PDB file of C-alpha atoms in Angstrom:
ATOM      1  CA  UNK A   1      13.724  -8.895  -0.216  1.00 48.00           C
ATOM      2  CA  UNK A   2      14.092 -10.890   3.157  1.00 48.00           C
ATOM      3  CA  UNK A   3      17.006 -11.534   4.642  1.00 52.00           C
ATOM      4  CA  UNK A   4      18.698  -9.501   2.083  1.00 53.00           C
ATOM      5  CA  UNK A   5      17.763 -12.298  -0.840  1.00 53.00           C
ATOM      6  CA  UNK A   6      15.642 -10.795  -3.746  1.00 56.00           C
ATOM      7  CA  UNK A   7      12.657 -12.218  -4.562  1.00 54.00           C
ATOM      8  CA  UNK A   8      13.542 -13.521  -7.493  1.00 54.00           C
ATOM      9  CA  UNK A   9      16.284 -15.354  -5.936  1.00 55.00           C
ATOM     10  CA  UNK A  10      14.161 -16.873  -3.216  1.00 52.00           C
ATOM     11  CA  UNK A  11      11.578 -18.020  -6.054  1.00 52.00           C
ATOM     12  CA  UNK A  12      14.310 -19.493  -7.675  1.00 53.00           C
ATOM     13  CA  UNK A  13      15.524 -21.357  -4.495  1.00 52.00           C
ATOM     14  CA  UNK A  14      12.462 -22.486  -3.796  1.00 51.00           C
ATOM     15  CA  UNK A  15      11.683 -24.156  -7.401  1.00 51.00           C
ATOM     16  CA  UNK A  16      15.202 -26.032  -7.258  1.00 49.00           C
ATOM     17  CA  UNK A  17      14.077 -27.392  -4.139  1.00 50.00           C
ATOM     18  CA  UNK A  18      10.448 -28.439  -4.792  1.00 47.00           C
ATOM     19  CA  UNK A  19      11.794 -30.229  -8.049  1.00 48.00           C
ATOM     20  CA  UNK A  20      14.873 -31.721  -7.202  1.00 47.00           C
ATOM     21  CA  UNK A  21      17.321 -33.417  -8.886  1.00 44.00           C
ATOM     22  CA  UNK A  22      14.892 -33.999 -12.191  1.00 46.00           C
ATOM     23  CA  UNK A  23      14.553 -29.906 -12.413  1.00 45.00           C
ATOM     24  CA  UNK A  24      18.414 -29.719 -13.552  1.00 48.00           C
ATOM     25  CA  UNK A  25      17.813 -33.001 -16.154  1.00 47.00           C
ATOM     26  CA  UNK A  26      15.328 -30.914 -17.047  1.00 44.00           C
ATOM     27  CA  UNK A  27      15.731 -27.514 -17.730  1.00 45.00           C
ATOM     28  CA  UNK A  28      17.839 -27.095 -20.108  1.00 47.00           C
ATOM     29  CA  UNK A  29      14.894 -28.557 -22.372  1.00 46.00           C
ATOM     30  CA  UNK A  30      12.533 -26.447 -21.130  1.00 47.00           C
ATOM     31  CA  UNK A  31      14.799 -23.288 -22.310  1.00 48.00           C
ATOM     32  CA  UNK A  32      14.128 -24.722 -25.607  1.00 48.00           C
ATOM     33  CA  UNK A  33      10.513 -24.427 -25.638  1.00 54.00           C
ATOM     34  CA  UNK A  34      10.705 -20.781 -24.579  1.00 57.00           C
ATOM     35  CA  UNK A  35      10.094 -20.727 -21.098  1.00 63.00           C
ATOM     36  CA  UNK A  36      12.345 -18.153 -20.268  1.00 72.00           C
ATOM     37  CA  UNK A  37      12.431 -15.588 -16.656  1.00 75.00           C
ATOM     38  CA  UNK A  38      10.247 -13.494 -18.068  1.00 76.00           C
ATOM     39  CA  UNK A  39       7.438 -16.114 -18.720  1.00 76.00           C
ATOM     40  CA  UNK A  40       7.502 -17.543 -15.035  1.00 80.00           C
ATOM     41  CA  UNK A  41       7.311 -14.503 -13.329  1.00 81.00           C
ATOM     42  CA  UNK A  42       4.622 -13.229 -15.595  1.00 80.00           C
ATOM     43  CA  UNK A  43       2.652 -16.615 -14.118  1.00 81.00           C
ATOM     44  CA  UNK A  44       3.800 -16.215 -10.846  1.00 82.00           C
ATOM     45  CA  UNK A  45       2.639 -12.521 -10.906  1.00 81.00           C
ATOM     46  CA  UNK A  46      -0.692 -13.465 -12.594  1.00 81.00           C
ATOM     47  CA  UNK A  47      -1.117 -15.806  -9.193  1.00 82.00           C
ATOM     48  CA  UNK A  48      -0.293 -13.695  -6.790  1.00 81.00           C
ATOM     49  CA  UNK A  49      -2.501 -11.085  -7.326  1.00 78.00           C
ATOM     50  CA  UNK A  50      -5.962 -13.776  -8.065  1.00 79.00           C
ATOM     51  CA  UNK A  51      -4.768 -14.572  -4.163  1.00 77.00           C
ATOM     52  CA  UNK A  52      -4.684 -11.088  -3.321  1.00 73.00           C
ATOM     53  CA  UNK A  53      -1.227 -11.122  -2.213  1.00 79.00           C
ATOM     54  CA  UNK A  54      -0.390  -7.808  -3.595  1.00 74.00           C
ATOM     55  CA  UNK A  55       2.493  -6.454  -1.506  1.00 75.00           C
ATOM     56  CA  UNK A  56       4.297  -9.353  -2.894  1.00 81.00           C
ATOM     57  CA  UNK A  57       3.409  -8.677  -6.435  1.00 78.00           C
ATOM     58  CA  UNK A  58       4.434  -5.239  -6.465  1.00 75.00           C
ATOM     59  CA  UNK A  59       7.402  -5.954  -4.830  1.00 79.00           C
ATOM     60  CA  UNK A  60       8.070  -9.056  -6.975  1.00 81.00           C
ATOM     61  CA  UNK A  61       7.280  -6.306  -9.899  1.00 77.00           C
ATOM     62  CA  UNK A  62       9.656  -3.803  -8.932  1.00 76.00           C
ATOM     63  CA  UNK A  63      13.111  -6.248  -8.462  1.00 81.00           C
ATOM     64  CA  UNK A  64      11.896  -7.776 -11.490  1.00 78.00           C
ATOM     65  CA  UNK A  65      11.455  -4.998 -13.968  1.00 76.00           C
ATOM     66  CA  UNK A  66       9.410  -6.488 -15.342  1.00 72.00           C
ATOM     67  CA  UNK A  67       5.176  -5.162 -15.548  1.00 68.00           C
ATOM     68  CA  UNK A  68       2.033  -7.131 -14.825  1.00 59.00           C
ATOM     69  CA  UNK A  69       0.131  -5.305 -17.130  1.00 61.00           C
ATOM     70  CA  UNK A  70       0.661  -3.392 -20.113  1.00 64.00           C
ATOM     71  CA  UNK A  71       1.045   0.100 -19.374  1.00 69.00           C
ATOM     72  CA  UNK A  72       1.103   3.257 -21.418  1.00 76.00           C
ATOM     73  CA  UNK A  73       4.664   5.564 -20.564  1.00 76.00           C
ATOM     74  CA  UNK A  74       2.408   8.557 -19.627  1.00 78.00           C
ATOM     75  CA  UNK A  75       0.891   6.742 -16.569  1.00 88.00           C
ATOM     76  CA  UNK A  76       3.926   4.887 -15.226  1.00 85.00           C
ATOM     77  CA  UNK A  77       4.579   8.021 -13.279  1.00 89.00           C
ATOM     78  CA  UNK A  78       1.413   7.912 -11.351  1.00 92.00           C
ATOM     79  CA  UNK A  79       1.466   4.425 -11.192  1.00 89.00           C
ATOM     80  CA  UNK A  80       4.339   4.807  -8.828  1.00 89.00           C
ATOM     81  CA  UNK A  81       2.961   8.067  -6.765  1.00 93.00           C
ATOM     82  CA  UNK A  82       0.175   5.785  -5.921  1.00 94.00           C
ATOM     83  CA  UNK A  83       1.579   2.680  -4.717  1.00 90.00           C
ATOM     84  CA  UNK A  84       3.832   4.928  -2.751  1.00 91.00           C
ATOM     85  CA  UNK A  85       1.215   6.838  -1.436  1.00 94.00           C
ATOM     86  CA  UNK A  86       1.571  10.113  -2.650  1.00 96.00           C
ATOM     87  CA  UNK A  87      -1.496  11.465  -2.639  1.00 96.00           C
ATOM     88  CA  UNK A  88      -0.831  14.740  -3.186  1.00 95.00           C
ATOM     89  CA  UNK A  89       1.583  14.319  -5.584  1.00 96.00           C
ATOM     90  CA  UNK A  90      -0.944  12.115  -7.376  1.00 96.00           C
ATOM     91  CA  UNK A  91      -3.490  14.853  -7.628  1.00 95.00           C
ATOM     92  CA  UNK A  92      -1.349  17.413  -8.734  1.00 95.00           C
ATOM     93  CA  UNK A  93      -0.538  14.691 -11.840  1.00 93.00           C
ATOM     94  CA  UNK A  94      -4.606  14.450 -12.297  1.00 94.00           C
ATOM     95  CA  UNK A  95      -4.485  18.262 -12.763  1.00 92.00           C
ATOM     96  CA  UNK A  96      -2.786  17.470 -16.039  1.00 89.00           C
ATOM     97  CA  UNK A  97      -5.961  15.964 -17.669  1.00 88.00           C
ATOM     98  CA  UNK A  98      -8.433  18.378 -16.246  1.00 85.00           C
ATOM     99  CA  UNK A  99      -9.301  20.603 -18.526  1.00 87.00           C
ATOM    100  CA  UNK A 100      -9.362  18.381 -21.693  1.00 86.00           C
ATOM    101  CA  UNK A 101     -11.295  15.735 -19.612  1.00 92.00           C
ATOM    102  CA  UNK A 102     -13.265  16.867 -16.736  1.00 93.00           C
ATOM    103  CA  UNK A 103     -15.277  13.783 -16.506  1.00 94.00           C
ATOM    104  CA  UNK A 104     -12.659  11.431 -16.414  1.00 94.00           C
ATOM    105  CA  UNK A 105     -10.659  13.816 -13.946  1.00 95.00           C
ATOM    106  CA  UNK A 106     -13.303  13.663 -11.912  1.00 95.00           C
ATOM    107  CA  UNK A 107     -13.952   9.959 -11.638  1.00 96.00           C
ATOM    108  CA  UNK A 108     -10.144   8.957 -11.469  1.00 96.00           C
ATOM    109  CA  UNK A 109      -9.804  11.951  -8.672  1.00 96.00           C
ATOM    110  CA  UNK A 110     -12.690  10.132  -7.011  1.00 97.00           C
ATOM    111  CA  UNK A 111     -10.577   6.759  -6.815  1.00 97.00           C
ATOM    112  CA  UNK A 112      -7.894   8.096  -5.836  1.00 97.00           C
ATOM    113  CA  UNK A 113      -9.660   9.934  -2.874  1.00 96.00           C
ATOM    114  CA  UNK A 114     -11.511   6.848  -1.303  1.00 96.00           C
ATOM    115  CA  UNK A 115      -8.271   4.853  -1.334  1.00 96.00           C
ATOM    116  CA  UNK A 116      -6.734   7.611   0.749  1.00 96.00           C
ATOM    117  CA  UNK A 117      -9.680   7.651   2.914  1.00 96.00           C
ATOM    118  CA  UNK A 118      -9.996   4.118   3.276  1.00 95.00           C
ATOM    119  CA  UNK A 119      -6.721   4.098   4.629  1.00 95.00           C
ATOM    120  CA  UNK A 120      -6.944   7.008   7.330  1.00 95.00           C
ATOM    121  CA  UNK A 121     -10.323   4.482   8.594  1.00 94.00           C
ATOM    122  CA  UNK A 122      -7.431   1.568   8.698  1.00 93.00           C
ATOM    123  CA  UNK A 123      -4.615   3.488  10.615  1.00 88.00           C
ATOM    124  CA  UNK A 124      -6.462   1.829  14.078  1.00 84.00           C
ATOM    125  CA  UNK A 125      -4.890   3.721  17.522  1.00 84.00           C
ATOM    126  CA  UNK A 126      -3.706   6.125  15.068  1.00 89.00           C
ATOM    127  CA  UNK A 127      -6.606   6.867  13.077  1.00 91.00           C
ATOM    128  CA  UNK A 128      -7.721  10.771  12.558  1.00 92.00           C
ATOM    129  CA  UNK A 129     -10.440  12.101  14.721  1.00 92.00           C
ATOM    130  CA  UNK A 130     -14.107  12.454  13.470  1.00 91.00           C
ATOM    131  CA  UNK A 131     -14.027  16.037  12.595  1.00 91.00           C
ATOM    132  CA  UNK A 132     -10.792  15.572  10.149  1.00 92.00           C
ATOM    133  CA  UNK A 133     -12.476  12.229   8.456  1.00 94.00           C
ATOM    134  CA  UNK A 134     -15.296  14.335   7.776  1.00 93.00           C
ATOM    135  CA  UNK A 135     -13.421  17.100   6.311  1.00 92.00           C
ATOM    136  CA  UNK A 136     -11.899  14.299   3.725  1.00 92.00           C
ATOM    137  CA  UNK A 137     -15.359  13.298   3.196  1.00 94.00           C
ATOM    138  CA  UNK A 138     -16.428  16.061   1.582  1.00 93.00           C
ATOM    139  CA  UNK A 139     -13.846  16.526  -0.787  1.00 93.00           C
ATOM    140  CA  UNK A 140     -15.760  13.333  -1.908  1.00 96.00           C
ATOM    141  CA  UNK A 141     -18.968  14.251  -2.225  1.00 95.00           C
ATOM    142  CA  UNK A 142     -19.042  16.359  -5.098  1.00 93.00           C
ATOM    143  CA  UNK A 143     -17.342  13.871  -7.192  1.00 95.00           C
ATOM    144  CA  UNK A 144     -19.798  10.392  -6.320  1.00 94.00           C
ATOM    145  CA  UNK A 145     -23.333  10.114  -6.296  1.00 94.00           C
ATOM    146  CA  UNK A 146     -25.545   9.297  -3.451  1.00 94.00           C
ATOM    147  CA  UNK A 147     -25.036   5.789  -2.972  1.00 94.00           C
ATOM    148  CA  UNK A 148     -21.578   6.076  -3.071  1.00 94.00           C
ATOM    149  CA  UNK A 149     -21.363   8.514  -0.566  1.00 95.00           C
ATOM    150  CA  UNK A 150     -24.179   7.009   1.935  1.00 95.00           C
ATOM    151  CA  UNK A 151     -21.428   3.983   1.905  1.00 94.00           C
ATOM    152  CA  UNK A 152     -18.443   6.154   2.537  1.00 94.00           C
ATOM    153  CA  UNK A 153     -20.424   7.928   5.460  1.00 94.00           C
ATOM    154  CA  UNK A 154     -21.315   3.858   6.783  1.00 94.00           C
ATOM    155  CA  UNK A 155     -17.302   2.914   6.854  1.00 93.00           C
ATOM    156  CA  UNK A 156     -17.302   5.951   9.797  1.00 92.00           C
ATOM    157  CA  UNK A 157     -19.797   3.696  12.440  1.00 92.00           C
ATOM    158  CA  UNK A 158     -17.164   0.532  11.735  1.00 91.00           C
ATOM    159  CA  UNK A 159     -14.338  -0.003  14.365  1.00 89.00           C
ATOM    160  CA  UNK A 160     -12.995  -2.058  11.327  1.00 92.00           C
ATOM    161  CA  UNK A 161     -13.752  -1.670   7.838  1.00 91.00           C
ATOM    162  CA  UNK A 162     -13.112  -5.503   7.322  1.00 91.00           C
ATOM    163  CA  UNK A 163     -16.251  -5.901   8.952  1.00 92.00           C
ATOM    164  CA  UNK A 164     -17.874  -5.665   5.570  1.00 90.00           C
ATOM    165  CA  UNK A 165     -18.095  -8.795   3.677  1.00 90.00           C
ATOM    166  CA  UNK A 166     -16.524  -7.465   0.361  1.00 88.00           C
ATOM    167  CA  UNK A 167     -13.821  -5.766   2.509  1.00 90.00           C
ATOM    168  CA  UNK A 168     -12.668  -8.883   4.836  1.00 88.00           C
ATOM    169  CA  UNK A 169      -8.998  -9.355   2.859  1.00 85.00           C
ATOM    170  CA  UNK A 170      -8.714  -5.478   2.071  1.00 89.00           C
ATOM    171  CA  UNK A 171      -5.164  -4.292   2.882  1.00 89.00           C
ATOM    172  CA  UNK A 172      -3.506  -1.008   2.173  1.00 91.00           C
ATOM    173  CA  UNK A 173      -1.304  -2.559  -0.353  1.00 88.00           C
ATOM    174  CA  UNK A 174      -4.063  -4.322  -2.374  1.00 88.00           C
ATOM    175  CA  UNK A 175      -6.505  -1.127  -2.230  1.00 92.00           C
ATOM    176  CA  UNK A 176      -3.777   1.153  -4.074  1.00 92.00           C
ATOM    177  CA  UNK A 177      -2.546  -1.486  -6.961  1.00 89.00           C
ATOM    178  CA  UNK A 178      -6.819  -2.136  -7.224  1.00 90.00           C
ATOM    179  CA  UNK A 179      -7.238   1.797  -7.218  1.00 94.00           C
ATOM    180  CA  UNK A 180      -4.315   1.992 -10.057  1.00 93.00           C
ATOM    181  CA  UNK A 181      -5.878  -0.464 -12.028  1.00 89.00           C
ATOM    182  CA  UNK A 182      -9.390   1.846 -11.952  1.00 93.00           C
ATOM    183  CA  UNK A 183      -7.670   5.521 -12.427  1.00 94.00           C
ATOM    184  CA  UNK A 184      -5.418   3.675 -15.235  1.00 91.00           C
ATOM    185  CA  UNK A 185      -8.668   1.972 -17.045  1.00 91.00           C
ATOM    186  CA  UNK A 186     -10.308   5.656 -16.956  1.00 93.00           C
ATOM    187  CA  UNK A 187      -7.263   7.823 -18.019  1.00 92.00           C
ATOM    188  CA  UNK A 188      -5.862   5.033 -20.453  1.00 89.00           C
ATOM    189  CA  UNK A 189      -8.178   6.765 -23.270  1.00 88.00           C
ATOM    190  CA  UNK A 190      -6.889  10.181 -22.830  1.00 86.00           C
ATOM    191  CA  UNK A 191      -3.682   8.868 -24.334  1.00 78.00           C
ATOM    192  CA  UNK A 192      -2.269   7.741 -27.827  1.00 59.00           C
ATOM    193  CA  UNK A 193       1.046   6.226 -26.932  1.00 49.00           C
ATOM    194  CA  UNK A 194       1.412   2.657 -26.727  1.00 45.00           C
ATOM    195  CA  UNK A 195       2.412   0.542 -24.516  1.00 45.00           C
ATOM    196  CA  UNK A 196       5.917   0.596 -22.839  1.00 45.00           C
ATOM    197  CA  UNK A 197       8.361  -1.658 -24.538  1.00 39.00           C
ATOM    198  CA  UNK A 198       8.387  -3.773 -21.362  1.00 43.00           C
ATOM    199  CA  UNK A 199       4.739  -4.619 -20.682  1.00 46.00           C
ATOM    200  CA  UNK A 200       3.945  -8.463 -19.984  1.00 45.00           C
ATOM    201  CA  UNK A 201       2.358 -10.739 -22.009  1.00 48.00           C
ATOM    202  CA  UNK A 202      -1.097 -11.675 -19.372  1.00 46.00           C
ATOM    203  CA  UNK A 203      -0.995 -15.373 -19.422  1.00 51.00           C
ATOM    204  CA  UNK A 204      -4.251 -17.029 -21.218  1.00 55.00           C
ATOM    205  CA  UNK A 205      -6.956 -18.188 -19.768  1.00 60.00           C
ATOM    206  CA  UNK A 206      -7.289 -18.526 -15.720  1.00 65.00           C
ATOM    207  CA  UNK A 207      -5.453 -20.105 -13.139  1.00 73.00           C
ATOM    208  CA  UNK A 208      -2.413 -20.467 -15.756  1.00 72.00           C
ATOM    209  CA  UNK A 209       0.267 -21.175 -13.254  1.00 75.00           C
ATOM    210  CA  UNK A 210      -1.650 -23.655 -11.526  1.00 73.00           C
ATOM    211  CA  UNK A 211      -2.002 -25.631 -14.751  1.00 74.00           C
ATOM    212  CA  UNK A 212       1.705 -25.285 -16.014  1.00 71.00           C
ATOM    213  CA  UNK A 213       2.473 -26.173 -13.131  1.00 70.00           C
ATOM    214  CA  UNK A 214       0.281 -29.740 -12.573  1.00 71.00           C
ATOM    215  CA  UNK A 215       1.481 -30.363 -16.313  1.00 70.00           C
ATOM    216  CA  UNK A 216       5.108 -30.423 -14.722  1.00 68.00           C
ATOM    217  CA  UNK A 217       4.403 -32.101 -11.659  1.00 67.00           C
ATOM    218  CA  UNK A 218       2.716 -35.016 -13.797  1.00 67.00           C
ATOM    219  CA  UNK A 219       5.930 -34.986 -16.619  1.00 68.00           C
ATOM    220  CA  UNK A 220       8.539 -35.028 -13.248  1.00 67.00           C
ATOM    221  CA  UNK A 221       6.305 -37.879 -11.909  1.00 67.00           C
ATOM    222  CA  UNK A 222       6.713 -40.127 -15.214  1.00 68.00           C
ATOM    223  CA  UNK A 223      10.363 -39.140 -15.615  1.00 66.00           C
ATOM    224  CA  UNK A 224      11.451 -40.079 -12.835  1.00 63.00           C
ATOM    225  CA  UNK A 225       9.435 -43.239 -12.628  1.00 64.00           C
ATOM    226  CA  UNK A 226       7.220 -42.188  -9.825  1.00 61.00           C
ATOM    227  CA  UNK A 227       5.084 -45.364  -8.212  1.00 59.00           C
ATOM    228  CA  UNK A 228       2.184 -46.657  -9.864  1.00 60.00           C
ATOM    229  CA  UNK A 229      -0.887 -44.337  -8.279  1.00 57.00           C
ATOM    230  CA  UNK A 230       1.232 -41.383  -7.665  1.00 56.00           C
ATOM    231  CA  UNK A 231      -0.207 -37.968  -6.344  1.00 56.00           C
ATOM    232  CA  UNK A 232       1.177 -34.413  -6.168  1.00 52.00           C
ATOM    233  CA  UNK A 233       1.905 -34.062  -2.385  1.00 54.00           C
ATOM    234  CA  UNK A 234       3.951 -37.452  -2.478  1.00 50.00           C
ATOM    235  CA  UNK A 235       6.529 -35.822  -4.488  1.00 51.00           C
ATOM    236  CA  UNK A 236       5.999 -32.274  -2.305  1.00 56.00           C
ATOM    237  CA  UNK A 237       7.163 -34.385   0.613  1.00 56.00           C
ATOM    238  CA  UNK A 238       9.692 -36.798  -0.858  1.00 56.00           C
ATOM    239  CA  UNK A 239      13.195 -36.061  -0.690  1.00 55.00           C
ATOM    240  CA  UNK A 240      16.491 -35.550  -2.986  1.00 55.00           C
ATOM    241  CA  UNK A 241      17.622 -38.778  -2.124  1.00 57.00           C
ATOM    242  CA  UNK A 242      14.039 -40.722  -2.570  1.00 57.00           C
ATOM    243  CA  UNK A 243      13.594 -38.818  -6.086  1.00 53.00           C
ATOM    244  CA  UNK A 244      16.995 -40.313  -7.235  1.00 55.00           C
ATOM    245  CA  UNK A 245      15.900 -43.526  -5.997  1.00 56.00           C
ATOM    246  CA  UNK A 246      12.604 -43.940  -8.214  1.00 51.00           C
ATOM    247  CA  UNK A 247      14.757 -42.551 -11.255  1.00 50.00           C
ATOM    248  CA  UNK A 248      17.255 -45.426 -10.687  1.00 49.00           C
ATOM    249  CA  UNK A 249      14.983 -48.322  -9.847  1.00 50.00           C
ATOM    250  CA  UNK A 250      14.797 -47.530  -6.243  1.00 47.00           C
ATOM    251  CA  UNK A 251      12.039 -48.526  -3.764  1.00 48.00           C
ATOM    252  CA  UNK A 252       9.072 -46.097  -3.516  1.00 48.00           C
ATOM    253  CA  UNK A 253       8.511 -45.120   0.199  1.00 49.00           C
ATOM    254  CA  UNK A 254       6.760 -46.972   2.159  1.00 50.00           C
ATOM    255  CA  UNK A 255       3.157 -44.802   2.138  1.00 50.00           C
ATOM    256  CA  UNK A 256       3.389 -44.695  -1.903  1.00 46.00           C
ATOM    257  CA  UNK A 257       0.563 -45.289  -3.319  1.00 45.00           C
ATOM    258  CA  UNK A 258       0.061 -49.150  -4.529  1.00 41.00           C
TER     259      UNK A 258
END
């Protein structure tokens, strides 16, 4: 929340005010064709994590109640321990699949390991001295092979780890939902329940918001009798009052497009 307004409440602040006046004449049709809470923040979800933005998807995810991804009941638990985290906690929930699946205990364990030590390598003035990094280390060892650890022992010489290429927009936040998403595809197996009752529907196709969202842009711009030549950011920067103007006749401002 910021400022003590959910997220959910800001995202609906800020939709009333990109659309204006024609969002209200609108709506209530757009109820009709089943796009309902649920729907929009599934496609606002989908958006902000293809941008990375993952703190604000989880959080988004938690006021909302609603998933991102469909989820079986039995993982939901360390779903939570990692996002929070918990890394011992975590483990100890990793013990449970051990001895039926020492394999995929192994590789989820490993996951869950190099997220924690990725973040003791991000915790700058504060990070842990050589010796104790090296300790961590090799409770990683046994469970990669080679390669994988010759690049674990290479994140030690960096001052940052965003210094590698396919680490520049790594955050703490991101590395734990992106570590979740690997332990859950490995573990997901090991169970026969279903998904929970409230898993998403993933939108179709990519960039889904983006499209739903030109679509309305164009229908608002046509509806409200937009000038001749109109573009997106035109209406991003026009006002209540000009909106109401076009829909009533009104002069176009003066930079609209001819």
């Amino acid at each position: 929340s910021v400022g003590g307004e959910s997220a959910i409440a800001l995202v609906d602040r800020a939709t009333l005010s990109l659309c204006g006046q024609g969002f209200e004449r609108t709506f209530g049709m757009f109820n009709t064709m089943g796009l309902d809470d649920g729907d929009v923040l599934i496609l606002i979800m989908d958006y902000l994590k293809r941008k990375q933005l993952m703190g604000t998807m989880c959080t988004l995810e938690e006021e909302a109640g609603i998933q991102s991804q469909e989820e079986i009941e039995e993982l939901k638990t360390l779903k939570d321990l990692v996002l929070k985290g918990k890394w011992e906690e975590a483990e100890s929930f990793l013990q449970v699949v051990e001895p039926a699946a020492k394999e995929q205990h192994n590789q989820a364990l490993f996951v869950l390991r190099k997220q924690m030590f990725m973040e003791l390598l991000d915790e700058g003035e504060k990070r842990p001295e050589l010796g104790e990094l090296v300790q961590v280390l090799k409770g990683l060892e046994e469970l990669c092979d080679k390669a994988e650890f010759k690049e674990l022992c290479f994140f030690l010489t960096l001052t940052d780890i965003r210094q590698q290429p396919e680490l520049k927009h790594w955050t703490a936040t991101g590395g734990r939902y992106t570590a979740y998403d690997a332990m859950s595809g490995i573990l997901t197996p090991l169970f026969s329940s279903s998904a929970g009752a409230s898993a998403a529907r993933l939108p179709e196709g990519p960039n889904r918001l983006e499209e739903v969202l030109s679509r309305g842009v164009w229908h608002q711009a046509q509806s409200i009798g937009a000038p001749e030549g109109f573009e997106g950011p035109l209406l991003r920067d026009a006002t209540a009052d000009d909106l109401a103007g076009w829909g009533r006749g009104g002069a176009a401002p003066a930079d609209a497009p001819a």
